[in-house]
mmCIF file with all atom_site columns, C-alpha atoms in Angstrom:
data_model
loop_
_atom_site.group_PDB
_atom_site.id
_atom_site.type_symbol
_atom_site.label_atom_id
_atom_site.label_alt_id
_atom_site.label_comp_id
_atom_site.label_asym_id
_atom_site.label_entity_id
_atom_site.label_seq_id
_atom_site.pdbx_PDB_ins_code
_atom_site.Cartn_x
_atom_site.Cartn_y
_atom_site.Cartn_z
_atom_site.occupancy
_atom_site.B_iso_or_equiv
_atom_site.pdbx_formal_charge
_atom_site.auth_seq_id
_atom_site.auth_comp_id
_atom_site.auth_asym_id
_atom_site.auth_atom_id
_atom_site.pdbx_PDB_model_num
ATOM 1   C CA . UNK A 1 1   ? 4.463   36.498  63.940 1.00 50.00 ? 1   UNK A CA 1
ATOM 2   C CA . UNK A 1 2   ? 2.427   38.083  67.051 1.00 49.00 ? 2   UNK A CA 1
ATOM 3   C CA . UNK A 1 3   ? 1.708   34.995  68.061 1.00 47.00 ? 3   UNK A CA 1
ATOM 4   C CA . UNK A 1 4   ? 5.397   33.402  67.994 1.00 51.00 ? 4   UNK A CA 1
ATOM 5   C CA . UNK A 1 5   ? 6.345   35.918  70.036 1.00 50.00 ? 5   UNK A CA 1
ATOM 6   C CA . UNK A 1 6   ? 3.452   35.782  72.281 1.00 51.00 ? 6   UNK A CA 1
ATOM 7   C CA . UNK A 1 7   ? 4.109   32.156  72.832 1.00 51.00 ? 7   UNK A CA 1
ATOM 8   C CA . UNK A 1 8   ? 7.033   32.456  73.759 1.00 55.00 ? 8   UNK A CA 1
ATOM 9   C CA . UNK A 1 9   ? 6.827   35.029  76.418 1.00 54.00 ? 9   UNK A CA 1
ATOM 10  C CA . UNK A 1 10  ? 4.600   33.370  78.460 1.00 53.00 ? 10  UNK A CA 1
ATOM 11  C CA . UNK A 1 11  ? 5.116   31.408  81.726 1.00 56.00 ? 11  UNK A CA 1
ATOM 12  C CA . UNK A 1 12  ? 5.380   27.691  82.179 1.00 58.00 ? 12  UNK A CA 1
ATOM 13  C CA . UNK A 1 13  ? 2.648   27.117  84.016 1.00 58.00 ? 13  UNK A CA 1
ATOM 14  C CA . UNK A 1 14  ? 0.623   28.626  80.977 1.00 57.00 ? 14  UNK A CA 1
ATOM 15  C CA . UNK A 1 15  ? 2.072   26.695  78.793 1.00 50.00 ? 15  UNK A CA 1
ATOM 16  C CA . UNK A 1 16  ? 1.746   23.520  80.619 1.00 55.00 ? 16  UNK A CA 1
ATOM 17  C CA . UNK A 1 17  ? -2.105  24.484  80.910 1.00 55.00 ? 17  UNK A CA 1
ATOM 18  C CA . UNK A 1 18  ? -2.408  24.830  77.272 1.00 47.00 ? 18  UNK A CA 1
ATOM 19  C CA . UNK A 1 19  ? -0.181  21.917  76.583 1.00 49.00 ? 19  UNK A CA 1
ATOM 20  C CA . UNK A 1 20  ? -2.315  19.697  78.682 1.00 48.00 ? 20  UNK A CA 1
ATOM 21  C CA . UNK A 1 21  ? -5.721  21.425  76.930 1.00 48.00 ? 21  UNK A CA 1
ATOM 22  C CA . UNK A 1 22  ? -4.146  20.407  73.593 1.00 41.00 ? 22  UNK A CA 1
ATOM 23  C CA . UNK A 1 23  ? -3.503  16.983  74.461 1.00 44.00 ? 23  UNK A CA 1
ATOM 24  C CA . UNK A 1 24  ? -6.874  16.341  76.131 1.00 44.00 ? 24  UNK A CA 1
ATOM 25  C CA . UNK A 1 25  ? -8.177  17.343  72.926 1.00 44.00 ? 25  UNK A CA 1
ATOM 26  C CA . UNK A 1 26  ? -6.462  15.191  71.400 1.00 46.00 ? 26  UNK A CA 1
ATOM 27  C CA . UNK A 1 27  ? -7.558  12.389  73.263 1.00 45.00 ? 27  UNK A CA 1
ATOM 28  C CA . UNK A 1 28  ? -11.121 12.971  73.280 1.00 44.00 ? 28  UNK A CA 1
ATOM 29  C CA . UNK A 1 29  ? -11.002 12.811  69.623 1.00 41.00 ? 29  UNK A CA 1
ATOM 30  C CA . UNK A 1 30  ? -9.543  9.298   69.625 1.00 45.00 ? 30  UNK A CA 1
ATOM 31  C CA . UNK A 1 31  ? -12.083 8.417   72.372 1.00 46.00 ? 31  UNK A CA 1
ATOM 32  C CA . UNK A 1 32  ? -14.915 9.693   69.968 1.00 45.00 ? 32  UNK A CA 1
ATOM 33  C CA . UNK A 1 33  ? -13.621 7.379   67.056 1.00 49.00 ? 33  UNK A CA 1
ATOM 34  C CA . UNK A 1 34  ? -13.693 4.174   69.274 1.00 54.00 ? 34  UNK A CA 1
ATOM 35  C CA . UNK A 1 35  ? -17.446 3.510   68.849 1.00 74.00 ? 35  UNK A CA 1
ATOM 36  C CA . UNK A 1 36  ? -18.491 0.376   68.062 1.00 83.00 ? 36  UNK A CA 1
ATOM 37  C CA . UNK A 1 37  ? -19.038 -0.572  64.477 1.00 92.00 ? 37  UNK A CA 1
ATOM 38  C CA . UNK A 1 38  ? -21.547 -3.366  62.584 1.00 94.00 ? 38  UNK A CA 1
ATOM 39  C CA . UNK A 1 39  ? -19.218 -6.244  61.241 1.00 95.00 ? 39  UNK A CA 1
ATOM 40  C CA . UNK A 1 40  ? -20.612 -9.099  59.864 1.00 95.00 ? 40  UNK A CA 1
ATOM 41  C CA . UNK A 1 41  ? -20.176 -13.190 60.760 1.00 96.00 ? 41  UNK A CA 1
ATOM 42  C CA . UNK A 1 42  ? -17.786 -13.486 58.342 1.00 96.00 ? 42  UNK A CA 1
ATOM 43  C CA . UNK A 1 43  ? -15.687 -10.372 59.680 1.00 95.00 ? 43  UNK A CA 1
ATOM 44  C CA . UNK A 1 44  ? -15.045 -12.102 63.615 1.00 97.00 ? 44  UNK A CA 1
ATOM 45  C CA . UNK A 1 45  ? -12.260 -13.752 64.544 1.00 96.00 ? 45  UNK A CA 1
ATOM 46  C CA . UNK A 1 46  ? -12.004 -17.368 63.167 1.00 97.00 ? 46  UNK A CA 1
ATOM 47  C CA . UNK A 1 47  ? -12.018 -18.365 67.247 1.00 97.00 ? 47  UNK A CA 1
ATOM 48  C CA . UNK A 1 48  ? -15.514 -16.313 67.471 1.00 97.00 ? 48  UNK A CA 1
ATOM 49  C CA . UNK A 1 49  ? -16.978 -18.183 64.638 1.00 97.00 ? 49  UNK A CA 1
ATOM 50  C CA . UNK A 1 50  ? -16.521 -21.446 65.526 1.00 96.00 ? 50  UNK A CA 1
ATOM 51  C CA . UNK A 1 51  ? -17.786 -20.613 68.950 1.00 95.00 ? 51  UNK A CA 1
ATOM 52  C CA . UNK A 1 52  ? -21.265 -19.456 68.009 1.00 96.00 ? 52  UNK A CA 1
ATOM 53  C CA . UNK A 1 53  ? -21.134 -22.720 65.233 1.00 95.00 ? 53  UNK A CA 1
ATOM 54  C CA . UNK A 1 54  ? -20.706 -24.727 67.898 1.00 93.00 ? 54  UNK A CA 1
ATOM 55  C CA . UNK A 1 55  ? -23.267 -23.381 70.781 1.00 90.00 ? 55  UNK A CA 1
ATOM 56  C CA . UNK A 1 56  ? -25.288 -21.331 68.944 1.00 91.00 ? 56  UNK A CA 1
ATOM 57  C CA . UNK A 1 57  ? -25.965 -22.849 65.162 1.00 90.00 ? 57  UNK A CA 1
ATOM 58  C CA . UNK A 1 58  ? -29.719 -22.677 65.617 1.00 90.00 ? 58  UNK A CA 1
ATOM 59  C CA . UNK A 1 59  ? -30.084 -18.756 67.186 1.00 92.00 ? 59  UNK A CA 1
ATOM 60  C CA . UNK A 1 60  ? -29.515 -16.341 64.313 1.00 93.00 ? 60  UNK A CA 1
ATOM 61  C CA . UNK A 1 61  ? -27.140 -12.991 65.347 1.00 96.00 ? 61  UNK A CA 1
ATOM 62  C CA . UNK A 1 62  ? -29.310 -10.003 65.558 1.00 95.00 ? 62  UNK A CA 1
ATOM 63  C CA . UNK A 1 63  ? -26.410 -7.863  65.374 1.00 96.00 ? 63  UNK A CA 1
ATOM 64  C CA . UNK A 1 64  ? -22.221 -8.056  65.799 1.00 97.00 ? 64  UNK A CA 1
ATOM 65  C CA . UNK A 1 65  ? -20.239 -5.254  66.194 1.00 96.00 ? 65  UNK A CA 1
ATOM 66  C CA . UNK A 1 66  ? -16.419 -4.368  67.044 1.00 95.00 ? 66  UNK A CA 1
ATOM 67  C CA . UNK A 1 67  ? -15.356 -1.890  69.503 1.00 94.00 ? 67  UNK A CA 1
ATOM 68  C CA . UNK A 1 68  ? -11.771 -0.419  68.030 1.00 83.00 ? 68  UNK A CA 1
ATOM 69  C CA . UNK A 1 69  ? -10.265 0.472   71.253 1.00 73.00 ? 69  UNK A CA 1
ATOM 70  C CA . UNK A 1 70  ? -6.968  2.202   71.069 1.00 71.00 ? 70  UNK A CA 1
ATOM 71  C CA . UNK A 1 71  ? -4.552  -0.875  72.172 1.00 79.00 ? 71  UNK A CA 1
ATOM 72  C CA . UNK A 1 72  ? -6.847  -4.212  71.043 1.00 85.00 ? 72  UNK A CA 1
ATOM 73  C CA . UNK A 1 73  ? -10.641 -4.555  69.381 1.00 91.00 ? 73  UNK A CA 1
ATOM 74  C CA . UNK A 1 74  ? -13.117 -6.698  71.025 1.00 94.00 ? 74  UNK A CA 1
ATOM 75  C CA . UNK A 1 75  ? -15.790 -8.237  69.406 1.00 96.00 ? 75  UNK A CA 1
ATOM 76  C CA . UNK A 1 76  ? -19.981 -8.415  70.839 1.00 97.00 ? 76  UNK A CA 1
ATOM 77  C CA . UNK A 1 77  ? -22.383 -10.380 69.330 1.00 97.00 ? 77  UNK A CA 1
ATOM 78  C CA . UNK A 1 78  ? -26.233 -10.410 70.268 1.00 96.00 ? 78  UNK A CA 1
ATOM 79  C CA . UNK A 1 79  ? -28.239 -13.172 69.417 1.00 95.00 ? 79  UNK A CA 1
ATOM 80  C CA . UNK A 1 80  ? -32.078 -13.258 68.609 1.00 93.00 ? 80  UNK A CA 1
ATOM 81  C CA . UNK A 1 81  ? -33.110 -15.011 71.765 1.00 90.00 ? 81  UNK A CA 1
ATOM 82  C CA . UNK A 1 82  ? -31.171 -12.054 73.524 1.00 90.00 ? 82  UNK A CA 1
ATOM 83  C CA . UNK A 1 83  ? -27.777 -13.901 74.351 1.00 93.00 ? 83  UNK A CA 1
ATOM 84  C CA . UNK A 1 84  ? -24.972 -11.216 74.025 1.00 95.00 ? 84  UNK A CA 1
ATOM 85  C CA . UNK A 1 85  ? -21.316 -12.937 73.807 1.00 96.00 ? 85  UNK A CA 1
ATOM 86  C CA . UNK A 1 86  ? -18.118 -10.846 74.337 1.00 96.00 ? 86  UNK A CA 1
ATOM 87  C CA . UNK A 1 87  ? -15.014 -12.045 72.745 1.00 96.00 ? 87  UNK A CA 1
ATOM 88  C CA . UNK A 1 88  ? -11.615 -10.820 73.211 1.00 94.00 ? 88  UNK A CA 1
ATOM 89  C CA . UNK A 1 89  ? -9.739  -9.673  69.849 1.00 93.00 ? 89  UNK A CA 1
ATOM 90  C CA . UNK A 1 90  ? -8.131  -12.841 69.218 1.00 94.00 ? 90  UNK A CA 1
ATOM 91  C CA . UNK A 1 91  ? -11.516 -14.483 69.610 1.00 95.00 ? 91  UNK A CA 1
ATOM 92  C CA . UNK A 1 92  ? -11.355 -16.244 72.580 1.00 95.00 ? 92  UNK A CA 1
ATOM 93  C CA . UNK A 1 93  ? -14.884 -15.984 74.887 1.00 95.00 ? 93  UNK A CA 1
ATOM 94  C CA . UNK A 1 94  ? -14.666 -13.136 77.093 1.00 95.00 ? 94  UNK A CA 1
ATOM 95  C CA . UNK A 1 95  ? -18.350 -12.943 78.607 1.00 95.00 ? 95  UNK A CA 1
ATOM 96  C CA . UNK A 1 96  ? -21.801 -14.518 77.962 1.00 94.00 ? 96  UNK A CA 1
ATOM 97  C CA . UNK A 1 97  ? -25.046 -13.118 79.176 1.00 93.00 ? 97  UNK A CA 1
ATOM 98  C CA . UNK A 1 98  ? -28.238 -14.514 79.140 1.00 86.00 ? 98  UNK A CA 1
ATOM 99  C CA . UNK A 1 99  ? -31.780 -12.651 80.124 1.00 76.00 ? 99  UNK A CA 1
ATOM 100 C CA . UNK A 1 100 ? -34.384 -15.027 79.182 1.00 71.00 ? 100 UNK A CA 1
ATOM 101 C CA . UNK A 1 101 ? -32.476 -18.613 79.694 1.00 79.00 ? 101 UNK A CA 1
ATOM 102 C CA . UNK A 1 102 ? -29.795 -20.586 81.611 1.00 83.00 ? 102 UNK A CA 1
ATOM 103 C CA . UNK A 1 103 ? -25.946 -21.332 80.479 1.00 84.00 ? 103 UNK A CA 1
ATOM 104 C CA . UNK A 1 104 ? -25.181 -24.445 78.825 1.00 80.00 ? 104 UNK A CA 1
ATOM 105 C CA . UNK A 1 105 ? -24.265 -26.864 80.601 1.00 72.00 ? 105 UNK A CA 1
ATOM 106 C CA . UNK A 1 106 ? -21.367 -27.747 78.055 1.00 86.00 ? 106 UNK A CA 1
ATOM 107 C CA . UNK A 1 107 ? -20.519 -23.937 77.907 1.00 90.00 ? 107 UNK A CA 1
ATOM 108 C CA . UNK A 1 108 ? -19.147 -23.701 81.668 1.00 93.00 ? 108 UNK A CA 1
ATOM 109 C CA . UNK A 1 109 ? -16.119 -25.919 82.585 1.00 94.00 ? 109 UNK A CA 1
ATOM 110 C CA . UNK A 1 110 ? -17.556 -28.941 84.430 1.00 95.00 ? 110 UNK A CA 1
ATOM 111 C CA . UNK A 1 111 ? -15.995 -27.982 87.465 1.00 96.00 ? 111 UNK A CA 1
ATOM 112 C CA . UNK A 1 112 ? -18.276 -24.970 87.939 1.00 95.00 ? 112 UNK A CA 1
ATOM 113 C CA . UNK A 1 113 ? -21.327 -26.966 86.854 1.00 94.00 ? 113 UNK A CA 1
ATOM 114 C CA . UNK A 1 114 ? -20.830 -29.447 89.534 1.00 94.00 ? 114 UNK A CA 1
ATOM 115 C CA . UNK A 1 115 ? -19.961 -26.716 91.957 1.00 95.00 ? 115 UNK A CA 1
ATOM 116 C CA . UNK A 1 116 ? -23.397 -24.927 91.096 1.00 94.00 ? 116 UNK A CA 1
ATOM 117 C CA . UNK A 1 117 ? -25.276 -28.142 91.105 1.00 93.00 ? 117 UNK A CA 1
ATOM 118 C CA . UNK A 1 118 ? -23.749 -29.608 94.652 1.00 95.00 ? 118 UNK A CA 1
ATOM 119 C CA . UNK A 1 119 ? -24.241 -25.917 96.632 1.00 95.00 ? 119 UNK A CA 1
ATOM 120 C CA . UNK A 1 120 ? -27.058 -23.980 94.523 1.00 93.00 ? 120 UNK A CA 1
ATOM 121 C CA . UNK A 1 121 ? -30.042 -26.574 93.358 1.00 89.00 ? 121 UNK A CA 1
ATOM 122 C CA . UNK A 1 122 ? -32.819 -25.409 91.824 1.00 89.00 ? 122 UNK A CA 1
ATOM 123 C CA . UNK A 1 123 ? -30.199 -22.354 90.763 1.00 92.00 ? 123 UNK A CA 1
ATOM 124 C CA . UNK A 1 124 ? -29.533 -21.209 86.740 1.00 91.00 ? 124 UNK A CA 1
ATOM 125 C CA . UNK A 1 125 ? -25.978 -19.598 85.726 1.00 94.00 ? 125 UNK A CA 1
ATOM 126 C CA . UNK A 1 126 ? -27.285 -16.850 83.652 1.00 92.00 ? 126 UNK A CA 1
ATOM 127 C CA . UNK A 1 127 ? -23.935 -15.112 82.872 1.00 94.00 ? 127 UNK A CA 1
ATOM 128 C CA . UNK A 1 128 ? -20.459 -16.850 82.419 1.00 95.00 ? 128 UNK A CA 1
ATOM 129 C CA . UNK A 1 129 ? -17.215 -14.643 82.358 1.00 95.00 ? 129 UNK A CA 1
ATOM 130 C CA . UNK A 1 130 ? -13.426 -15.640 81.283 1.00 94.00 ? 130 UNK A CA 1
ATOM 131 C CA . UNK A 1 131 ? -11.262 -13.599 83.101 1.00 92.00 ? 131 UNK A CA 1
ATOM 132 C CA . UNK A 1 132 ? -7.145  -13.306 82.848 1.00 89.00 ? 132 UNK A CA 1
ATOM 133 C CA . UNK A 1 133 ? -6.888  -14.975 86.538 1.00 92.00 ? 133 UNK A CA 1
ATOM 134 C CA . UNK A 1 134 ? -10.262 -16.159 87.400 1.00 95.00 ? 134 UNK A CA 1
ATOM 135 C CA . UNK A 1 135 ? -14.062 -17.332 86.064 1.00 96.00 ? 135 UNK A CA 1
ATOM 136 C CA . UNK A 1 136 ? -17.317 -15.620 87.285 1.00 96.00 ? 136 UNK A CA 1
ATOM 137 C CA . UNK A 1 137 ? -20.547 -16.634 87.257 1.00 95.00 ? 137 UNK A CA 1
ATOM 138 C CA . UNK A 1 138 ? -23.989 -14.720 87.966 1.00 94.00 ? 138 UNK A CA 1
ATOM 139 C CA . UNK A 1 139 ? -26.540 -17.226 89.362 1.00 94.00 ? 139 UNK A CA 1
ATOM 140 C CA . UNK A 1 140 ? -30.646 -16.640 88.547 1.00 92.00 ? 140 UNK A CA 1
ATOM 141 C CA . UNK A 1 141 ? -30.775 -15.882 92.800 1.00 92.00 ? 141 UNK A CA 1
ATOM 142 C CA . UNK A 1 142 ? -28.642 -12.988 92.446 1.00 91.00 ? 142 UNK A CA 1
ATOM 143 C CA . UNK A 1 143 ? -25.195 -14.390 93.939 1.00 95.00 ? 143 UNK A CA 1
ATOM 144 C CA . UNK A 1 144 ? -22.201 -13.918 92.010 1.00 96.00 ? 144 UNK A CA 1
ATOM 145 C CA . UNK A 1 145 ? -19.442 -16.280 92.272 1.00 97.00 ? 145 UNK A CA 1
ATOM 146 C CA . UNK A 1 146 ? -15.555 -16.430 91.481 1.00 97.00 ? 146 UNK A CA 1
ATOM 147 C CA . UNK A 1 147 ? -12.935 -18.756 90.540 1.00 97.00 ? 147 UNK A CA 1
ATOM 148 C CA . UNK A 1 148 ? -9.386  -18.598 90.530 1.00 96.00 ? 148 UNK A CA 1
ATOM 149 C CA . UNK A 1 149 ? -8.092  -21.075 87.622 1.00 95.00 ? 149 UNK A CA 1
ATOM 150 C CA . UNK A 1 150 ? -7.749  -24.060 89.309 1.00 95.00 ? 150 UNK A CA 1
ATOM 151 C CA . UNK A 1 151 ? -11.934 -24.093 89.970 1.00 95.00 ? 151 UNK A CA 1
ATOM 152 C CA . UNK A 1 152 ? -11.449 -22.715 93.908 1.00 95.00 ? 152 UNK A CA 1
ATOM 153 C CA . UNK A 1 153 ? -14.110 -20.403 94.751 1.00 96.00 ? 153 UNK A CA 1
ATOM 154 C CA . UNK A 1 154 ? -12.176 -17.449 95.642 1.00 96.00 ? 154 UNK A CA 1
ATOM 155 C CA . UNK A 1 155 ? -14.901 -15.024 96.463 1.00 95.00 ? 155 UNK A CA 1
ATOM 156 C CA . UNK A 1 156 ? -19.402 -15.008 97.062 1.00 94.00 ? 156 UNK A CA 1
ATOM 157 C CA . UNK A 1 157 ? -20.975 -11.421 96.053 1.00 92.00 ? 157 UNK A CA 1
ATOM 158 C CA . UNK A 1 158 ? -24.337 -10.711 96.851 1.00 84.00 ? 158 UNK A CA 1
#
């Protein structure tokens, strides 16, 4: 009962404080539940799965988890030859990093390939990103490069 009355007696600018405190709480709680969990092949999105059937039948998946973020989970699967692969909850390709070898060929859309090839020769793509308005690619030298959708290189980081 103390504390009813206590409550109520106070200023706003307390009880905004302790409003605020209450609801960062609460948030850091949901925060702490959106770690990453082990799923298995069969668990991805049907999109995810034929993915890795098609580019990646003969490198066995050290490990796949899911990341249950508040709004949408996305998926990350790590090969055994190190190739980590990002997919967006649907299942469609996000990101795909590579430390010990190039991109496939076949992977990128041709337009980047022959981009690469023309302007960057004796270069590697070793990482290939799908964005919601443009492509990225990190080349072996260091350069990063981005494409709006239509293949125009839109931007050169270094």
């Amino acid at each position: 009962m103390y504390l009813i009355f206590a409550l109520t007696n106070l200023n706003d600018t307390i009880m905004k404080k302790i409003i605020a405190s209450l609801a960062f709480s609460m948030l850091m709680v949901i925060a702490a539940k959106a770690d990453d969990r082990p799923v298995t092949f069969a668990q991805l999105p049907v999109a995810a799965q034929a993915f890795i059937t098609e580019y990646y039948a003969a490198d066995a998946i050290s490990y796949a988890t899911v990341d249950d973020d508040i709004i949408l989970p996305d998926y990350t699967v790590v090969l055994v030859s190190g190739v980590r692969i990002q997919f967006e909850n649907n299942g469609s390709l996000e990101k795909v990093e590579f430390k010990r070898q190039a991109v496939p060929d076949g992977l990128l859309p041709i337009q980047i390939t022959d981009y690469v090839k023309a302007h960057y020769k004796d270069v590697t793509v070793q990482e290939y990103e799908v964005g919601r308005r443009s492509y990225e690619v990190r080349l072996s030298n260091g350069l990063e490069l981005r494409f709006n959708r239509n293949f125009a290189l839109v931007g050169i980081d270094d």
